[in-house]
Short mmCIF file of C-alpha atoms and ligand atoms in Angstrom, two decimals:
data_model
loop_
_atom_site.label_atom_id
_atom_site.label_comp_id
_atom_site.label_asym_id
_atom_site.label_seq_id
_atom_site.Cartn_x
_atom_site.Cartn_y
_atom_site.Cartn_z
CA MET A 23 -0.53 0.14 0.09
CA GLU A 24 1.41 3.71 -0.92
CA ILE A 25 1.22 5.24 2.03
CA ILE A 26 1.43 9.35 1.34
CA ILE A 27 1.04 11.71 4.75
CA GLN A 28 0.07 15.59 4.17
CA PRO A 29 0.57 17.60 7.38
CA THR A 30 -3.02 18.64 7.14
CA TYR A 31 -6.67 17.88 5.75
CA ALA A 32 -6.39 20.30 3.01
CA GLY A 33 -3.05 18.86 1.80
CA LEU A 34 -4.78 15.28 1.56
CA THR A 35 -7.98 16.68 -0.29
CA GLU A 36 -5.40 18.56 -2.64
CA VAL A 37 -3.36 15.39 -3.23
CA ALA A 38 -6.62 12.97 -3.91
CA ALA A 39 -8.47 15.88 -6.28
CA GLU A 40 -4.90 16.10 -8.13
CA ILE A 41 -4.70 11.98 -8.30
CA ILE A 42 -8.54 12.07 -9.73
CA ARG A 43 -8.04 14.81 -12.12
CA ASP A 44 -4.80 12.92 -13.39
CA ALA A 45 -6.71 9.79 -13.99
CA LEU A 46 -9.40 12.12 -15.62
CA LEU A 47 -7.40 14.21 -18.01
CA LYS A 48 -5.97 10.45 -19.14
CA LYS A 49 -9.26 9.06 -19.59
CA PRO A 50 -12.46 11.21 -20.22
CA SER A 51 -14.37 8.22 -19.87
CA LEU A 52 -13.06 7.47 -16.22
CA VAL A 53 -15.57 5.36 -14.11
CA LEU A 54 -15.32 6.24 -10.50
CA GLY A 55 -16.33 4.76 -7.22
CA LEU A 56 -17.47 7.02 -4.96
CA ALA A 57 -17.59 7.24 -1.14
CA THR A 58 -19.85 9.84 1.06
CA GLY A 59 -18.78 10.67 4.67
CA SER A 60 -17.35 13.60 5.60
CA THR A 61 -13.54 12.48 4.90
CA PRO A 62 -14.09 12.63 1.13
CA ILE A 63 -16.18 16.37 1.17
CA GLY A 64 -13.00 18.26 0.59
CA VAL A 65 -12.09 16.43 -2.60
CA TYR A 66 -15.30 16.97 -4.21
CA GLU A 67 -15.24 20.58 -3.28
CA ALA A 68 -11.60 20.96 -4.92
CA LEU A 69 -13.57 18.64 -8.11
CA VAL A 70 -15.61 21.10 -7.98
CA GLN A 71 -13.17 24.17 -8.35
CA MET A 72 -11.48 22.18 -10.80
CA HIS A 73 -14.50 21.81 -12.94
CA GLN A 74 -14.86 25.59 -12.65
CA THR A 75 -11.76 27.32 -12.97
CA GLU A 76 -10.10 24.67 -15.27
CA GLY A 77 -13.16 23.30 -17.42
CA LEU A 78 -12.22 19.75 -15.97
CA ASP A 79 -15.43 17.80 -18.04
CA PHE A 80 -16.74 15.10 -16.65
CA SER A 81 -19.13 15.06 -19.39
CA GLY A 82 -18.19 11.20 -19.85
CA VAL A 83 -17.10 9.93 -16.25
CA THR A 84 -19.31 7.22 -15.46
CA THR A 85 -20.06 6.74 -11.04
CA PHE A 86 -20.74 4.47 -8.68
CA ASN A 87 -20.97 4.96 -4.89
CA LEU A 88 -20.73 2.48 -2.45
CA ASP A 89 -23.55 1.92 -0.57
CA GLU A 90 -26.72 3.14 0.65
CA TYR A 91 -29.15 3.33 3.56
CA VAL A 92 -32.57 0.94 3.68
CA GLY A 93 -35.62 2.62 4.99
CA ILE A 94 -35.39 5.82 3.61
CA PRO A 95 -36.32 7.35 0.53
CA SER A 96 -34.01 8.55 -2.53
CA ASP A 97 -34.66 12.03 -1.77
CA HIS A 98 -34.45 11.69 2.14
CA SER A 99 -32.49 15.32 3.34
CA TYR A 100 -29.80 12.56 4.77
CA SER A 101 -29.67 9.87 1.99
CA TYR A 102 -26.15 9.59 0.19
CA HIS A 103 -28.61 10.39 -2.75
CA THR A 104 -28.94 13.69 -1.57
CA PHE A 105 -24.94 13.99 -0.23
CA MET A 106 -24.02 13.15 -3.73
CA GLU A 107 -26.06 15.15 -5.97
CA THR A 108 -25.31 18.29 -3.01
CA HIS A 109 -21.73 17.72 -2.64
CA LEU A 110 -20.70 17.10 -6.25
CA PHE A 111 -23.30 15.64 -9.09
CA ASN A 112 -25.19 19.12 -9.04
CA LEU A 113 -21.97 21.04 -9.25
CA ILE A 114 -20.33 19.29 -12.09
CA ASN A 115 -20.98 18.35 -15.93
CA ILE A 116 -21.70 14.81 -15.17
CA PRO A 117 -24.87 13.17 -16.84
CA SER A 118 -27.40 12.26 -14.23
CA GLU A 119 -28.12 9.23 -15.69
CA ASN A 120 -24.18 8.38 -15.38
CA CYS A 121 -24.34 8.33 -11.55
CA HIS A 122 -25.32 4.73 -10.28
CA ILE A 123 -26.08 4.70 -6.35
CA PRO A 124 -27.34 1.46 -4.56
CA GLN A 125 -31.20 1.78 -4.28
CA SER A 126 -32.56 2.22 -0.99
CA THR A 127 -36.08 1.10 -1.60
CA ALA A 128 -35.39 -1.04 -4.52
CA VAL A 129 -38.33 -4.03 -4.38
CA GLY A 130 -36.61 -7.30 -4.28
CA HIS A 131 -32.76 -6.16 -2.83
CA ALA A 132 -31.00 -9.29 -4.22
CA GLU A 133 -32.11 -8.74 -7.16
CA PHE A 134 -30.69 -4.98 -7.35
CA CYS A 135 -27.74 -6.13 -5.81
CA GLU A 136 -27.29 -8.33 -8.87
CA ARG A 137 -27.80 -5.67 -11.40
CA TYR A 138 -25.33 -3.45 -9.74
CA GLU A 139 -22.59 -5.23 -10.06
CA ALA A 140 -23.10 -6.19 -13.94
CA ALA A 141 -23.54 -2.46 -14.21
CA ILE A 142 -19.94 -1.92 -12.95
CA VAL A 143 -18.82 -4.64 -15.09
CA ALA A 144 -20.64 -2.95 -18.13
CA ALA A 145 -19.16 0.52 -17.65
CA GLY A 146 -15.24 -1.85 -18.04
CA GLY A 147 -15.12 -1.70 -14.07
CA ILE A 148 -13.99 0.91 -11.62
CA ASP A 149 -11.00 2.48 -12.74
CA ILE A 150 -10.56 4.42 -9.09
CA GLN A 151 -12.27 3.43 -6.13
CA VAL A 152 -12.77 6.93 -3.01
CA LEU A 153 -12.80 5.14 0.10
CA GLY A 154 -13.31 6.44 4.03
CA ILE A 155 -12.54 4.27 6.96
CA GLY A 156 -14.62 3.63 9.84
CA LYS A 157 -13.36 3.93 13.38
CA ASP A 158 -13.06 0.01 13.44
CA GLY A 159 -12.03 -0.27 9.84
CA HIS A 160 -15.02 -1.04 7.73
CA ILE A 161 -14.90 0.56 4.38
CA GLY A 162 -18.30 1.12 2.62
CA PHE A 163 -20.60 -0.83 5.01
CA ASN A 164 -18.65 -3.64 5.46
CA GLU A 165 -18.73 -4.44 8.44
CA PRO A 166 -15.71 -5.70 10.94
CA SER A 167 -16.66 -9.82 10.45
CA SER A 168 -18.08 -9.03 6.63
CA SER A 169 -16.55 -11.37 4.25
CA LEU A 170 -13.48 -10.34 2.00
CA GLY A 171 -14.65 -11.99 -0.75
CA SER A 172 -18.28 -10.28 0.03
CA ARG A 173 -20.18 -8.85 -3.23
CA THR A 174 -23.16 -6.01 -3.34
CA ARG A 175 -25.26 -6.81 -0.97
CA ILE A 176 -27.64 -6.07 2.46
CA LYS A 177 -25.66 -5.61 5.36
CA THR A 178 -26.79 -4.70 9.05
CA LEU A 179 -25.03 -1.63 10.73
CA THR A 180 -22.90 -2.20 14.03
CA ARG A 181 -24.54 0.13 16.89
CA ARG A 182 -20.88 2.18 16.49
CA THR A 183 -21.89 2.93 12.98
CA ARG A 184 -24.75 3.98 13.49
CA GLU A 185 -24.11 6.32 16.96
CA ALA A 186 -20.93 7.29 14.18
CA ASN A 187 -23.45 8.43 12.00
CA ALA A 188 -26.26 9.67 14.12
CA PRO A 189 -24.98 13.29 13.57
CA HIS A 190 -26.51 13.39 10.48
CA PHE A 191 -29.56 12.36 11.27
CA GLY A 192 -30.48 15.35 14.13
CA GLY A 193 -28.14 13.38 16.96
CA THR A 194 -30.47 10.63 17.29
CA VAL A 195 -28.77 6.75 16.88
CA ASP A 196 -32.66 5.16 16.55
CA ALA A 197 -32.90 7.66 13.59
CA VAL A 198 -30.35 6.25 12.06
CA PRO A 199 -31.13 3.03 9.74
CA LYS A 200 -30.58 -0.58 10.97
CA MET A 201 -29.41 -1.86 7.25
CA ALA A 202 -27.86 -0.60 3.86
CA ILE A 203 -26.98 -1.81 0.92
CA THR A 204 -23.00 -1.60 0.55
CA MET A 205 -20.77 -2.77 -2.59
CA GLY A 206 -18.49 -6.08 -0.83
CA VAL A 207 -14.98 -6.35 0.26
CA GLY A 208 -14.44 -8.25 -3.10
CA THR A 209 -16.59 -5.49 -5.13
CA ILE A 210 -14.20 -3.02 -3.72
CA MET A 211 -11.05 -4.88 -4.40
CA GLU A 212 -11.99 -5.76 -8.15
CA ALA A 213 -11.48 -1.48 -8.84
CA LYS A 214 -8.22 -1.25 -10.63
CA GLN A 215 -7.43 1.47 -8.08
CA CYS A 216 -7.87 2.03 -4.36
CA LEU A 217 -7.52 5.64 -3.30
CA LEU A 218 -8.41 5.57 0.79
CA LEU A 219 -8.88 9.02 2.74
CA ALA A 220 -8.41 9.50 6.62
CA GLY A 221 -7.92 12.65 8.18
CA GLY A 222 -8.23 13.14 12.37
CA GLU A 223 -6.88 11.27 15.42
CA SER A 224 -10.04 9.31 15.37
CA LYS A 225 -8.94 7.09 12.56
CA ALA A 226 -5.56 6.67 13.36
CA GLU A 227 -6.39 3.26 15.10
CA ALA A 228 -8.37 1.62 12.20
CA ILE A 229 -5.26 3.15 9.62
CA ALA A 230 -2.48 1.20 11.37
CA ASN A 231 -4.67 -1.85 11.43
CA ALA A 232 -5.93 -1.28 8.08
CA ALA A 233 -1.76 -0.74 6.49
CA GLU A 234 -0.19 -2.57 9.28
CA GLY A 235 -2.21 -5.13 11.02
CA PRO A 236 -2.97 -8.92 10.06
CA ILE A 237 -5.40 -9.27 6.91
CA THR A 238 -8.73 -9.90 8.89
CA ALA A 239 -12.42 -9.97 8.12
CA GLU A 240 -12.21 -7.78 11.88
CA VAL A 241 -10.11 -5.02 10.04
CA PRO A 242 -12.35 -4.87 6.49
CA ALA A 243 -9.93 -2.51 5.19
CA SER A 244 -6.82 -4.46 6.11
CA VAL A 245 -7.64 -6.64 2.81
CA LEU A 246 -6.45 -3.59 1.01
CA GLN A 247 -2.67 -4.82 1.56
CA MET A 248 -3.52 -7.53 -0.76
CA HIS A 249 -5.06 -4.74 -3.57
CA PRO A 250 -1.92 -4.16 -6.46
CA GLN A 251 -2.99 -0.34 -6.48
CA THR A 252 -4.13 1.16 -3.18
CA VAL A 253 -3.28 4.87 -2.30
CA ALA A 254 -4.30 6.26 1.20
CA VAL A 255 -3.97 9.70 1.39
CA LEU A 256 -3.45 10.32 5.15
CA ASP A 257 -3.42 14.10 7.32
CA GLU A 258 -0.64 13.84 10.17
CA ALA A 259 -3.06 12.40 12.49
CA ALA A 260 -4.53 9.66 10.82
CA ALA A 261 -1.33 8.42 10.52
CA SER A 262 0.07 9.36 13.56
CA GLN A 263 -0.35 5.60 14.60
CA LEU A 264 1.48 4.05 12.16
CA LYS A 265 4.76 2.61 12.67
CA ARG A 266 6.94 3.38 9.39
CA ILE A 267 5.59 6.97 8.82
CA ASP A 268 9.72 7.89 8.13
CA TYR A 269 9.77 5.81 5.88
CA TYR A 270 5.98 6.27 3.52
CA LYS A 271 7.69 9.85 3.96
CA GLU A 272 10.57 9.17 2.25
CA VAL A 273 8.68 6.89 0.05
CA TYR A 274 6.74 9.57 -1.19
CA ALA A 275 9.57 12.24 -1.41
CA ASN A 276 11.44 9.88 -3.61
CA LYS A 277 8.57 9.33 -5.86
CA LEU A 278 8.24 12.92 -6.03
CA GLU A 279 11.46 13.78 -7.27
CA LEU A 280 11.98 10.45 -9.72
CA LEU A 281 8.78 12.38 -11.24
CA ALA A 282 10.48 15.92 -11.80
CA GLN A 283 13.43 14.56 -13.18
CA GLU A 284 10.93 12.38 -15.64
CA GLY A 285 9.62 15.96 -16.16
C1 LIG B 301 -19.97 5.59 6.85
C2 LIG B 301 -19.99 5.49 5.35
C3 LIG B 301 -18.48 4.93 4.74
C4 LIG B 301 -17.51 5.78 5.32
C5 LIG B 301 -17.42 6.14 7.58
C6 LIG B 301 -17.00 7.44 7.52
O1 LIG B 301 -19.62 4.62 6.92
N1 LIG B 301 -20.23 4.04 4.84
O2 LIG B 301 -18.30 4.63 3.61
O3 LIG B 301 -16.22 6.08 5.23
O4 LIG B 301 -18.85 6.70 7.43
O5 LIG B 301 -16.87 8.79 7.59
P1 LIG B 301 -16.64 9.86 8.07
O6 LIG B 301 -15.45 9.98 6.94
O7 LIG B 301 -17.60 10.54 8.00
O8 LIG B 301 -15.85 9.50 9.23
#
Protein backbone atom coordinates (compact mmCIF):
# COMPACT_ATOMS: atom_id res chain seq x y z
CA MET A 1 0.00 0.00 0.00
CA GLU A 2 1.35 3.40 -0.95
CA ILE A 3 0.95 5.83 1.94
CA ILE A 4 0.98 9.57 1.37
CA ILE A 5 1.02 11.70 4.50
CA GLN A 6 0.07 15.35 4.26
CA PRO A 7 0.37 17.88 7.10
CA THR A 8 -3.32 18.78 7.06
CA TYR A 9 -6.73 17.76 5.78
CA ALA A 10 -6.42 20.49 3.13
CA GLY A 11 -3.25 18.83 1.81
CA LEU A 12 -4.96 15.44 1.79
CA THR A 13 -7.86 16.76 -0.30
CA GLU A 14 -5.50 18.45 -2.74
CA VAL A 15 -3.42 15.31 -3.34
CA ALA A 16 -6.49 13.09 -3.69
CA ALA A 17 -8.23 15.50 -6.08
CA GLU A 18 -5.08 15.72 -8.18
CA ILE A 19 -4.90 11.93 -8.46
CA ILE A 20 -8.48 11.93 -9.78
CA ARG A 21 -7.87 14.90 -12.10
CA ASP A 22 -4.76 13.29 -13.61
CA ALA A 23 -6.65 10.05 -14.23
CA LEU A 24 -9.58 11.93 -15.78
CA LEU A 25 -7.30 13.90 -18.08
CA LYS A 26 -5.78 10.62 -19.26
CA LYS A 27 -9.15 8.87 -19.59
CA PRO A 28 -12.19 11.11 -20.20
CA SER A 29 -14.50 8.08 -19.78
CA LEU A 30 -13.17 7.40 -16.28
CA VAL A 31 -15.25 5.12 -14.05
CA LEU A 32 -15.16 6.39 -10.49
CA GLY A 33 -16.28 4.57 -7.37
CA LEU A 34 -17.41 7.15 -4.85
CA ALA A 35 -17.77 7.32 -1.10
CA THR A 36 -19.84 9.46 1.23
CA GLY A 37 -19.06 10.59 4.79
CA SER A 38 -17.31 13.76 5.89
CA THR A 39 -13.82 12.73 4.70
CA PRO A 40 -14.28 12.99 0.91
CA ILE A 41 -16.24 16.26 1.07
CA GLY A 42 -13.08 18.38 0.63
CA VAL A 43 -12.03 16.24 -2.34
CA TYR A 44 -15.40 16.80 -4.01
CA GLU A 45 -15.09 20.54 -3.32
CA ALA A 46 -11.67 20.55 -4.99
CA LEU A 47 -13.03 18.66 -8.02
CA VAL A 48 -15.93 21.11 -8.32
CA GLN A 49 -13.43 23.96 -8.23
CA MET A 50 -11.32 22.29 -10.93
CA HIS A 51 -14.47 21.97 -13.03
CA GLN A 52 -15.35 25.64 -12.54
CA THR A 53 -11.91 27.18 -12.91
CA GLU A 54 -10.08 24.78 -15.28
CA GLY A 55 -13.04 23.32 -17.11
CA LEU A 56 -12.32 19.79 -15.84
CA ASP A 57 -14.80 17.81 -17.90
CA PHE A 58 -16.97 15.14 -16.26
CA SER A 59 -19.29 14.63 -19.24
CA GLY A 60 -17.82 11.20 -20.03
CA VAL A 61 -17.44 10.03 -16.43
CA THR A 62 -19.48 7.20 -14.91
CA THR A 63 -19.80 6.80 -11.15
CA PHE A 64 -20.82 4.03 -8.78
CA ASN A 65 -21.34 4.83 -5.13
CA LEU A 66 -20.33 2.39 -2.46
CA ASP A 67 -23.47 2.31 -0.39
CA GLU A 68 -26.85 3.64 0.66
CA TYR A 69 -29.10 3.26 3.68
CA VAL A 70 -32.06 0.92 3.46
CA GLY A 71 -35.42 2.22 4.59
CA ILE A 72 -35.18 5.89 3.75
CA PRO A 73 -36.27 7.36 0.42
CA SER A 74 -33.61 8.52 -2.04
CA ASP A 75 -34.72 12.14 -1.60
CA HIS A 76 -34.41 11.97 2.21
CA SER A 77 -32.20 14.82 3.34
CA TYR A 78 -29.68 12.36 4.89
CA SER A 79 -29.66 9.81 2.09
CA TYR A 80 -26.43 9.24 0.22
CA HIS A 81 -28.30 10.17 -2.99
CA THR A 82 -28.93 13.63 -1.54
CA PHE A 83 -25.35 13.80 -0.24
CA MET A 84 -23.88 13.11 -3.67
CA GLU A 85 -26.18 15.56 -5.45
CA THR A 86 -25.37 18.29 -2.94
CA HIS A 87 -21.62 17.79 -2.79
CA LEU A 88 -20.81 16.77 -6.36
CA PHE A 89 -23.31 15.73 -9.00
CA ASN A 90 -25.31 18.98 -9.13
CA LEU A 91 -22.12 21.02 -9.29
CA ILE A 92 -20.31 19.37 -12.23
CA ASN A 93 -21.28 18.46 -15.80
CA ILE A 94 -21.86 14.76 -15.25
CA PRO A 95 -24.97 13.34 -16.97
CA SER A 96 -27.35 12.11 -14.26
CA GLU A 97 -27.82 8.78 -16.08
CA ASN A 98 -24.09 8.11 -15.56
CA CYS A 99 -24.40 8.29 -11.75
CA HIS A 100 -25.22 5.04 -9.97
CA ILE A 101 -26.03 4.74 -6.29
CA PRO A 102 -27.45 1.65 -4.59
CA GLN A 103 -31.20 2.06 -4.35
CA SER A 104 -32.46 2.02 -0.80
CA THR A 105 -36.08 1.38 -1.68
CA ALA A 106 -35.52 -1.26 -4.35
CA VAL A 107 -38.06 -4.04 -4.29
CA GLY A 108 -36.14 -7.28 -4.49
CA HIS A 109 -32.84 -6.24 -2.99
CA ALA A 110 -31.02 -9.36 -4.15
CA GLU A 111 -31.82 -8.70 -7.82
CA PHE A 112 -30.93 -5.06 -7.40
CA CYS A 113 -27.53 -6.02 -5.96
CA GLU A 114 -26.87 -8.39 -8.86
CA ARG A 115 -27.82 -5.70 -11.38
CA TYR A 116 -25.53 -3.22 -9.62
CA GLU A 117 -22.59 -5.58 -9.90
CA ALA A 118 -23.44 -6.25 -13.56
CA ALA A 119 -23.60 -2.51 -14.29
CA ILE A 120 -20.09 -2.04 -12.88
CA VAL A 121 -18.80 -4.81 -15.12
CA ALA A 122 -20.69 -3.40 -18.14
CA ALA A 123 -19.05 -0.01 -17.55
CA GLY A 124 -15.65 -1.70 -17.80
CA GLY A 125 -14.98 -1.88 -14.06
CA ILE A 126 -14.08 0.87 -11.62
CA ASP A 127 -10.87 2.76 -12.42
CA ILE A 128 -10.53 4.56 -9.07
CA GLN A 129 -12.51 3.66 -5.97
CA VAL A 130 -12.59 6.44 -3.38
CA LEU A 131 -12.85 5.04 0.17
CA GLY A 132 -13.23 6.49 3.62
CA ILE A 133 -12.73 4.30 6.68
CA GLY A 134 -14.82 3.72 9.77
CA LYS A 135 -13.20 3.90 13.21
CA ASP A 136 -13.46 0.11 13.37
CA GLY A 137 -11.82 -0.30 9.96
CA HIS A 138 -14.96 -0.75 7.88
CA ILE A 139 -15.05 0.29 4.22
CA GLY A 140 -18.34 1.09 2.53
CA PHE A 141 -20.73 -0.45 5.03
CA ASN A 142 -18.72 -3.68 5.27
CA GLU A 143 -18.67 -3.98 9.01
CA PRO A 144 -16.06 -6.03 10.91
CA SER A 145 -16.59 -9.76 10.23
CA SER A 146 -17.71 -9.09 6.64
CA SER A 147 -16.45 -11.69 4.23
CA LEU A 148 -13.36 -10.42 2.48
CA GLY A 149 -14.83 -11.87 -0.72
CA SER A 150 -18.29 -10.33 -0.26
CA ARG A 151 -20.30 -8.77 -3.08
CA THR A 152 -22.93 -6.02 -3.13
CA ARG A 153 -25.57 -6.95 -0.56
CA ILE A 154 -27.57 -5.81 2.45
CA LYS A 155 -25.62 -5.39 5.69
CA THR A 156 -26.83 -4.74 9.21
CA LEU A 157 -25.00 -1.76 10.67
CA THR A 158 -23.21 -2.02 13.99
CA ARG A 159 -24.28 0.13 16.91
CA ARG A 160 -20.93 1.94 16.66
CA THR A 161 -21.49 2.86 13.01
CA ARG A 162 -25.03 4.03 13.74
CA GLU A 163 -23.72 6.17 16.62
CA ALA A 164 -21.00 7.63 14.37
CA ASN A 165 -23.62 8.55 11.77
CA ALA A 166 -26.20 9.85 14.27
CA PRO A 167 -25.08 13.50 13.84
CA HIS A 168 -26.34 13.25 10.24
CA PHE A 169 -29.74 12.11 11.56
CA GLY A 170 -30.40 14.88 14.03
CA GLY A 171 -28.15 13.32 16.70
CA THR A 172 -30.47 10.40 17.46
CA VAL A 173 -29.04 6.92 16.98
CA ASP A 174 -32.54 5.45 16.72
CA ALA A 175 -33.14 7.62 13.65
CA VAL A 176 -30.20 6.02 11.82
CA PRO A 177 -31.34 3.14 9.58
CA LYS A 178 -30.38 -0.33 10.82
CA MET A 179 -29.37 -1.64 7.40
CA ALA A 180 -27.63 -0.53 4.25
CA ILE A 181 -26.86 -1.80 0.76
CA THR A 182 -23.12 -1.81 0.22
CA MET A 183 -20.66 -2.94 -2.39
CA GLY A 184 -18.87 -5.94 -0.96
CA VAL A 185 -15.22 -6.11 -0.01
CA GLY A 186 -14.69 -8.34 -3.04
CA THR A 187 -16.42 -5.77 -5.27
CA ILE A 188 -14.16 -3.01 -3.94
CA MET A 189 -11.06 -5.16 -4.45
CA GLU A 190 -11.84 -5.40 -8.19
CA ALA A 191 -11.35 -1.65 -8.67
CA LYS A 192 -8.16 -0.97 -10.61
CA GLN A 193 -7.05 1.54 -7.99
CA CYS A 194 -8.29 2.25 -4.46
CA LEU A 195 -7.88 5.71 -2.97
CA LEU A 196 -8.25 5.40 0.79
CA LEU A 197 -8.74 8.72 2.59
CA ALA A 198 -8.51 9.39 6.32
CA GLY A 199 -8.16 12.53 8.36
CA GLY A 200 -8.06 13.18 12.09
CA GLU A 201 -6.89 11.30 15.14
CA SER A 202 -10.11 9.34 15.49
CA LYS A 203 -9.03 7.33 12.41
CA ALA A 204 -5.42 6.72 13.53
CA GLU A 205 -6.01 3.28 15.05
CA ALA A 206 -8.10 2.08 12.12
CA ILE A 207 -5.44 3.23 9.66
CA ALA A 208 -2.62 1.54 11.61
CA ASN A 209 -4.63 -1.69 11.74
CA ALA A 210 -5.56 -1.46 8.07
CA ALA A 211 -2.08 -0.68 6.75
CA GLU A 212 0.22 -2.51 9.16
CA GLY A 213 -1.92 -5.01 11.04
CA PRO A 214 -2.83 -8.55 10.07
CA ILE A 215 -5.24 -9.04 7.17
CA THR A 216 -8.46 -9.94 8.88
CA ALA A 217 -12.21 -9.67 8.42
CA GLU A 218 -12.18 -7.93 11.82
CA VAL A 219 -10.66 -4.95 9.98
CA PRO A 220 -12.16 -5.08 6.49
CA ALA A 221 -9.85 -2.28 5.21
CA SER A 222 -6.83 -4.49 5.98
CA VAL A 223 -7.59 -6.53 2.85
CA LEU A 224 -6.39 -3.51 0.86
CA GLN A 225 -2.87 -4.76 1.67
CA MET A 226 -3.61 -7.41 -0.97
CA HIS A 227 -4.67 -4.83 -3.56
CA PRO A 228 -1.91 -4.04 -6.08
CA GLN A 229 -2.84 -0.36 -6.45
CA THR A 230 -4.04 1.15 -3.19
CA VAL A 231 -2.98 4.66 -2.27
CA ALA A 232 -3.83 5.85 1.24
CA VAL A 233 -3.84 9.64 1.52
CA LEU A 234 -3.75 10.69 5.16
CA ASP A 235 -3.22 13.74 7.29
CA GLU A 236 -0.62 13.64 10.09
CA ALA A 237 -3.25 12.92 12.74
CA ALA A 238 -4.68 9.90 10.91
CA ALA A 239 -1.14 8.65 10.26
CA SER A 240 0.00 9.14 13.86
CA GLN A 241 -0.20 5.48 14.94
CA LEU A 242 1.65 4.07 11.93
CA LYS A 243 5.01 2.47 12.75
CA ARG A 244 6.78 3.42 9.53
CA ILE A 245 5.83 7.08 9.15
CA ASP A 246 9.37 8.21 8.30
CA TYR A 247 9.77 5.51 5.67
CA TYR A 248 6.43 6.36 3.99
CA LYS A 249 7.47 10.02 3.85
CA GLU A 250 10.81 9.08 2.32
CA VAL A 251 9.13 6.86 -0.27
CA TYR A 252 6.80 9.69 -1.29
CA ALA A 253 9.60 12.28 -1.39
CA ASN A 254 11.60 9.96 -3.66
CA LYS A 255 8.59 9.45 -5.90
CA LEU A 256 8.13 13.22 -6.29
CA GLU A 257 11.86 13.59 -7.03
CA LEU A 258 11.68 10.91 -9.74
CA LEU A 259 8.58 12.49 -11.26
CA ALA A 260 10.31 15.89 -11.32
CA GLN A 261 13.34 14.36 -13.07
CA GLU A 262 11.07 12.73 -15.65
CA GLY A 263 9.56 16.18 -16.23
C1 LIG B 1 -19.89 5.51 6.75
C2 LIG B 1 -19.77 5.27 5.25
C3 LIG B 1 -18.33 4.98 4.88
C4 LIG B 1 -17.43 6.05 5.43
C5 LIG B 1 -17.53 6.08 6.94
C6 LIG B 1 -16.62 7.12 7.58
O1 LIG B 1 -19.88 4.33 7.46
N1 LIG B 1 -20.59 4.19 4.82
O2 LIG B 1 -18.22 4.90 3.47
O3 LIG B 1 -16.09 5.81 5.04
O4 LIG B 1 -18.87 6.38 7.27
O5 LIG B 1 -17.20 8.38 7.44
P1 LIG B 1 -16.48 9.74 7.78
O6 LIG B 1 -15.66 10.07 6.59
O7 LIG B 1 -17.60 10.72 7.97
O8 LIG B 1 -15.67 9.52 9.00
